[in-house]
Short mmCIF file of C-alpha atoms and ligand atoms in Angstrom, two decimals:
data_model
loop_
_atom_site.label_atom_id
_atom_site.label_comp_id
_atom_site.label_asym_id
_atom_site.label_seq_id
_atom_site.Cartn_x
_atom_site.Cartn_y
_atom_site.Cartn_z
CA UNK A 181 116.30 104.76 132.52
CA UNK A 182 119.39 106.65 131.23
CA UNK A 183 119.75 110.22 132.08
CA UNK A 184 120.07 112.68 129.48
CA UNK A 185 123.55 113.19 128.14
CA UNK A 186 125.40 116.09 126.60
CA UNK A 187 124.85 116.10 123.00
CA UNK A 188 127.96 115.63 121.16
CA UNK A 189 128.71 117.56 117.97
CA UNK A 190 125.30 119.40 118.13
CA UNK A 191 123.30 116.61 116.15
CA UNK A 192 120.61 118.62 114.43
CA UNK A 193 116.81 118.86 115.38
CA UNK A 194 114.26 118.46 112.78
CA UNK A 195 115.62 118.44 109.21
CA UNK A 196 118.82 119.61 110.60
CA UNK A 197 122.13 117.88 109.60
CA UNK A 198 121.39 114.88 107.94
CA UNK A 199 119.73 112.22 109.99
CA UNK A 200 117.88 109.74 107.76
CA UNK A 201 115.28 107.33 109.06
CA UNK A 202 115.00 104.33 107.22
CA UNK A 203 111.65 102.37 108.02
CA UNK A 204 111.86 98.58 107.40
CA UNK A 205 108.40 97.12 106.39
CA UNK A 206 108.41 93.17 106.03
CA UNK A 207 105.33 92.19 104.19
CA UNK A 208 103.66 89.16 103.63
CA UNK A 209 99.96 89.12 102.37
CA UNK A 210 99.50 92.76 103.35
CA UNK A 211 97.72 93.94 100.15
CA UNK A 212 94.98 95.62 102.02
CA UNK A 213 97.01 96.85 104.92
CA UNK A 214 100.06 98.43 102.83
CA UNK A 215 98.15 101.68 101.57
CA UNK A 216 96.84 102.93 104.79
CA UNK A 217 100.13 102.08 106.59
CA UNK A 218 102.15 104.06 103.96
CA UNK A 219 99.81 106.89 104.00
CA UNK A 220 99.95 107.20 107.69
CA UNK A 221 103.82 107.05 107.59
CA UNK A 222 104.09 109.70 104.69
CA UNK A 223 101.55 111.83 106.86
CA UNK A 224 103.26 111.66 110.18
CA UNK A 225 106.90 111.95 108.81
CA UNK A 226 105.71 114.89 106.52
CA UNK A 227 104.21 116.54 109.39
CA UNK A 228 107.34 116.12 111.68
CA UNK A 229 109.83 117.27 108.92
CA UNK A 230 112.19 114.35 109.74
CA UNK A 231 113.90 112.77 106.36
CA UNK A 232 112.99 109.23 105.98
CA UNK A 233 112.74 106.51 103.56
CA UNK A 234 110.52 103.31 103.69
CA UNK A 235 111.96 99.98 102.60
CA UNK A 236 109.31 97.28 101.71
CA UNK A 237 110.53 93.75 101.92
CA UNK A 238 107.74 91.63 100.46
CA UNK A 239 108.46 87.88 100.31
CA UNK A 240 106.72 86.85 97.15
CA UNK A 241 103.22 87.25 98.75
CA UNK A 242 100.58 85.41 96.81
CA UNK A 243 98.00 88.24 97.33
CA UNK A 244 100.00 90.66 95.12
CA UNK A 245 101.34 92.99 97.78
CA UNK A 246 104.05 93.81 95.62
CA UNK A 247 101.95 95.07 92.85
CA UNK A 248 100.22 97.12 95.25
CA UNK A 249 103.46 98.58 96.59
CA UNK A 250 104.65 99.30 93.02
CA UNK A 251 101.61 101.59 92.74
CA UNK A 252 102.22 103.16 95.99
CA UNK A 253 105.86 103.73 94.91
CA UNK A 254 104.50 105.67 91.75
CA UNK A 255 102.29 107.82 94.12
CA UNK A 256 104.78 108.67 96.81
CA UNK A 257 108.00 108.56 94.83
CA UNK A 258 110.97 106.11 94.47
CA UNK A 259 113.06 108.41 96.73
CA UNK A 260 110.61 107.62 99.59
CA UNK A 261 109.50 104.11 98.99
CA UNK A 262 111.99 101.33 98.24
CA UNK A 263 111.00 97.92 97.06
CA UNK A 264 113.63 95.26 98.02
CA UNK A 265 111.48 92.05 97.43
CA UNK A 266 112.51 88.53 97.90
CA UNK A 267 111.53 85.43 95.88
CA UNK A 268 109.68 83.61 98.74
CA UNK A 269 108.91 83.71 102.36
CA UNK A 270 112.24 83.55 104.15
CA UNK A 271 110.99 84.82 107.56
CA UNK A 272 110.97 88.01 109.51
CA UNK A 273 114.45 88.00 110.88
CA UNK A 274 116.31 87.71 107.55
CA UNK A 275 113.79 90.17 106.15
CA UNK A 276 115.21 92.74 108.65
CA UNK A 277 118.73 91.97 107.72
CA UNK A 278 118.03 92.19 103.90
CA UNK A 279 116.06 95.62 104.37
CA UNK A 280 118.96 96.85 106.51
CA UNK A 281 121.63 96.20 104.07
CA UNK A 282 119.55 98.44 101.63
CA UNK A 283 119.03 101.17 104.13
CA UNK A 284 120.77 104.46 103.62
CA UNK A 285 119.59 105.87 106.91
CA UNK A 286 121.78 106.37 110.10
CA UNK A 287 118.83 105.38 112.02
CA UNK A 288 116.48 102.18 111.39
CA UNK A 289 112.65 101.85 112.50
CA UNK A 290 111.28 98.63 112.52
CA UNK A 291 107.57 98.06 112.55
CA UNK A 292 104.90 95.66 111.19
CA UNK A 293 102.65 96.34 108.14
CA UNK A 294 99.66 94.67 109.63
CA UNK A 295 98.43 97.78 111.40
CA UNK A 296 99.30 96.62 114.78
CA UNK A 297 101.50 99.77 115.14
CA UNK A 298 100.37 103.25 114.70
CA UNK A 299 102.91 105.55 112.82
CA UNK A 300 101.70 108.54 114.69
CA UNK A 301 104.29 107.38 117.54
CA UNK A 302 107.20 107.52 115.38
CA UNK A 303 108.14 111.26 115.87
CA UNK A 304 108.00 110.60 119.67
CA UNK A 305 110.50 107.85 119.31
CA UNK A 306 112.79 109.90 117.32
CA UNK A 307 112.36 112.78 119.97
CA UNK A 308 113.19 110.55 122.86
CA UNK A 309 116.42 109.28 120.65
CA UNK A 310 117.55 112.78 120.40
CA UNK A 311 116.93 113.60 124.01
CA UNK A 312 119.33 111.00 125.33
CA UNK A 313 121.27 109.97 122.34
CA UNK A 314 119.98 106.68 122.94
CA UNK A 315 121.20 103.41 121.02
CA UNK A 316 117.75 101.92 120.95
CA UNK A 317 114.25 103.52 121.64
CA UNK A 318 111.33 101.06 122.47
CA UNK A 319 107.86 101.43 123.19
CA UNK A 320 106.52 100.76 126.88
CA UNK A 321 103.02 99.88 127.00
CA UNK A 322 100.46 101.41 129.47
CA UNK A 323 97.41 99.97 130.79
CA UNK A 324 94.92 103.18 130.84
CA UNK A 325 95.83 105.30 133.87
CA UNK A 326 99.37 105.31 133.60
CA UNK A 327 100.03 101.70 134.96
CA UNK A 328 103.00 100.24 133.28
CA UNK A 329 102.40 97.13 131.53
CA UNK A 330 106.21 96.62 130.98
CA UNK A 331 107.97 94.77 128.21
CA UNK A 332 105.47 93.51 126.00
CA UNK A 333 106.32 89.70 125.40
CA UNK A 334 103.31 88.71 123.55
CA UNK A 335 103.08 91.69 121.14
CA UNK A 336 105.63 93.53 119.01
CA UNK A 337 106.49 97.24 119.44
CA UNK A 338 107.92 99.75 117.19
CA UNK A 339 111.61 100.30 117.80
CA UNK A 340 114.19 102.82 116.49
CA UNK A 341 117.92 101.72 116.37
CA UNK A 342 121.13 103.42 115.54
CA UNK A 343 121.93 101.56 112.40
CA UNK A 344 125.46 100.48 113.66
CA UNK A 345 123.68 99.27 116.86
CA UNK A 346 121.22 97.07 115.12
CA UNK A 347 123.81 95.64 112.75
CA UNK A 348 125.80 94.47 115.78
CA UNK A 349 122.60 93.01 117.36
CA UNK A 350 121.41 90.99 114.50
CA UNK A 351 124.90 89.50 113.98
CA UNK A 352 124.48 88.18 117.58
CA UNK A 353 120.84 87.11 117.44
CA UNK A 354 119.89 83.59 116.63
CA UNK A 355 116.19 83.38 117.11
CA UNK A 356 113.51 83.16 114.14
CA UNK A 357 110.28 85.05 113.72
CA UNK A 358 109.09 87.46 116.48
CA UNK A 359 111.13 85.74 119.09
CA UNK A 360 113.97 87.50 117.19
CA UNK A 361 112.79 90.92 118.22
CA UNK A 362 112.54 89.93 121.80
CA UNK A 363 116.05 88.55 121.68
CA UNK A 364 117.32 91.90 120.06
CA UNK A 365 116.07 93.86 123.23
CA UNK A 366 117.66 91.25 125.65
CA UNK A 367 120.98 91.49 123.79
CA UNK A 368 120.95 95.18 123.78
CA UNK A 369 120.77 95.03 127.41
CA UNK A 370 123.46 92.58 127.76
CA UNK A 371 125.68 94.76 125.44
CA UNK A 372 124.82 97.64 127.71
CA UNK A 373 123.34 99.78 125.04
CA UNK A 374 121.50 102.52 126.29
CA UNK A 375 117.52 102.11 125.86
CA UNK A 376 115.04 105.01 125.69
CA UNK A 377 111.37 104.34 126.38
CA UNK A 378 108.36 105.76 125.00
CA UNK A 379 105.03 105.38 126.54
CA UNK A 380 102.48 104.06 124.46
CA UNK A 381 99.03 103.43 125.32
CA UNK A 382 98.17 99.65 125.57
CA UNK A 383 95.65 100.21 122.94
CA UNK A 384 97.41 101.82 120.19
CA UNK A 385 96.32 99.56 117.38
CA UNK A 386 95.11 101.20 114.27
CA UNK A 387 92.35 98.56 114.24
CA UNK A 388 91.24 96.45 116.81
CA UNK A 389 90.50 97.55 120.33
CA UNK A 390 91.08 101.31 119.42
CA UNK A 391 89.91 102.04 115.96
CA UNK A 392 91.32 104.61 113.65
CA UNK A 393 89.79 107.81 114.75
CA UNK A 394 86.72 108.69 112.59
CA UNK A 395 88.56 111.92 111.41
CA UNK A 396 91.54 109.94 110.38
CA UNK A 397 89.49 107.35 108.22
CA UNK A 398 87.69 110.43 106.37
CA UNK A 399 90.83 112.20 105.76
CA UNK A 400 92.48 108.85 104.50
CA UNK A 401 89.53 108.52 102.09
CA UNK A 402 89.81 112.16 100.99
CA UNK A 403 93.56 111.62 100.51
CA UNK A 404 92.96 108.51 98.31
CA UNK A 405 90.34 110.46 96.05
CA UNK A 406 92.94 113.15 95.70
CA UNK A 407 95.61 110.81 94.73
CA UNK A 408 93.51 109.00 92.22
CA UNK A 409 92.37 112.44 90.84
CA UNK A 410 96.06 113.58 90.48
CA UNK A 411 97.82 110.58 89.47
N1 LIG B 18 109.01 90.04 104.09
C1 LIG B 18 108.44 89.12 105.18
N2 LIG B 18 107.47 89.60 106.08
C2 LIG B 18 106.75 88.74 106.97
C3 LIG B 18 107.21 87.43 107.00
N3 LIG B 18 106.36 87.02 108.10
C4 LIG B 18 105.66 87.88 108.56
N4 LIG B 18 105.88 89.24 107.83
C5 LIG B 18 105.38 90.49 108.07
O1 LIG B 18 105.78 90.87 109.34
C6 LIG B 18 104.85 91.40 110.03
C7 LIG B 18 104.57 90.87 111.24
O2 LIG B 18 103.72 89.77 110.96
P1 LIG B 18 103.37 88.53 111.81
O3 LIG B 18 102.55 87.75 111.00
O4 LIG B 18 103.02 89.08 113.24
O5 LIG B 18 104.78 87.87 111.97
P2 LIG B 18 105.24 86.53 112.80
O6 LIG B 18 105.31 87.08 114.05
O7 LIG B 18 106.54 86.12 112.30
O8 LIG B 18 104.07 85.59 112.64
P3 LIG B 18 103.83 84.44 111.50
O9 LIG B 18 104.22 84.97 110.23
O10 LIG B 18 102.33 84.43 111.62
O11 LIG B 18 104.51 83.29 112.18
C8 LIG B 18 103.80 91.76 109.18
O12 LIG B 18 104.06 92.94 108.46
C9 LIG B 18 103.94 90.58 108.15
O13 LIG B 18 103.40 90.91 106.90
C10 LIG B 18 108.16 86.84 106.15
O14 LIG B 18 108.43 85.81 106.14
N5 LIG B 18 108.67 87.73 105.21
C1 LIG B 19 127.79 95.90 131.21
O1 LIG B 19 127.64 96.42 132.43
C2 LIG B 19 127.92 95.55 133.60
C3 LIG B 19 127.78 96.31 134.87
O2 LIG B 19 128.34 97.49 134.81
C4 LIG B 19 129.35 94.92 133.42
O3 LIG B 19 129.54 94.03 134.29
C5 LIG B 19 129.44 94.33 132.09
O4 LIG B 19 130.72 93.62 131.67
C6 LIG B 19 129.01 95.12 130.66
N1 LIG B 19 129.02 94.49 129.55
C7 LIG B 19 129.50 94.69 128.51
C8 LIG B 19 129.33 93.73 127.39
O5 LIG B 19 130.10 95.70 128.37
#
């Protein structure tokens, strides 16, 4: 792992000197997951104080994901939720490229909308990036008692990139689908980009092996009621 470097130009901490994080959220038939993933993103970004925008790239989902996204945009604001839909399912790789073209942030965060990633880890990714001025920050999964599972080839992880680095990587990647994400990290190593790692418990799914905590579900539902009452 790279050592901590001197910070050049005194890049700000929280809310400091203009770092903006663009979260790319590709969706295909995520009508049911989108409300909770956005609620969690807004919650954890709000608590951290980092500036963000969420770019939803929906590929003509037949389940009406885009209509749900429009409702959520009304709730959270068009400055926070950007909709950059495409006509039809064109694949994950090009969805990222499309989203990136519309991103204003100097950092890009890539994650799935299907609740396989918990947004609570995002502030840790950001802190890690600042700690070493890393080009890329990726999750490293652990199996329970601190045992390293290593690079996850089967399942995808959240990643944070400097925008310029992500641009260079996508230009050089040829794979499709989720292999694309693996290729990006392989190329990052080839290009000698510095990669920070955030330890993530192997069971970090929002649903699945580790469920949302009961408290989180309750406060999500309360939050929804408040939203319906006030909008
Ligand atoms: N915009 C867009 N999003 C997609 C597409 N395919 C998957 N997604 C989204 O990308 C995230 C990862 O979904 P997965 O289904 O695991 O994607 P995948 O690994 O390509 O798997 P398959 O789509 O089943 O081949 C989820 O948020 C999906 O809703 C696509 O073609 N376009
Ligand atoms: C990356 O580093 C290795 C080892 O120092 C070096 O041989 C290689 O040329 C570097 N690659 C690039 C793209 O700079």
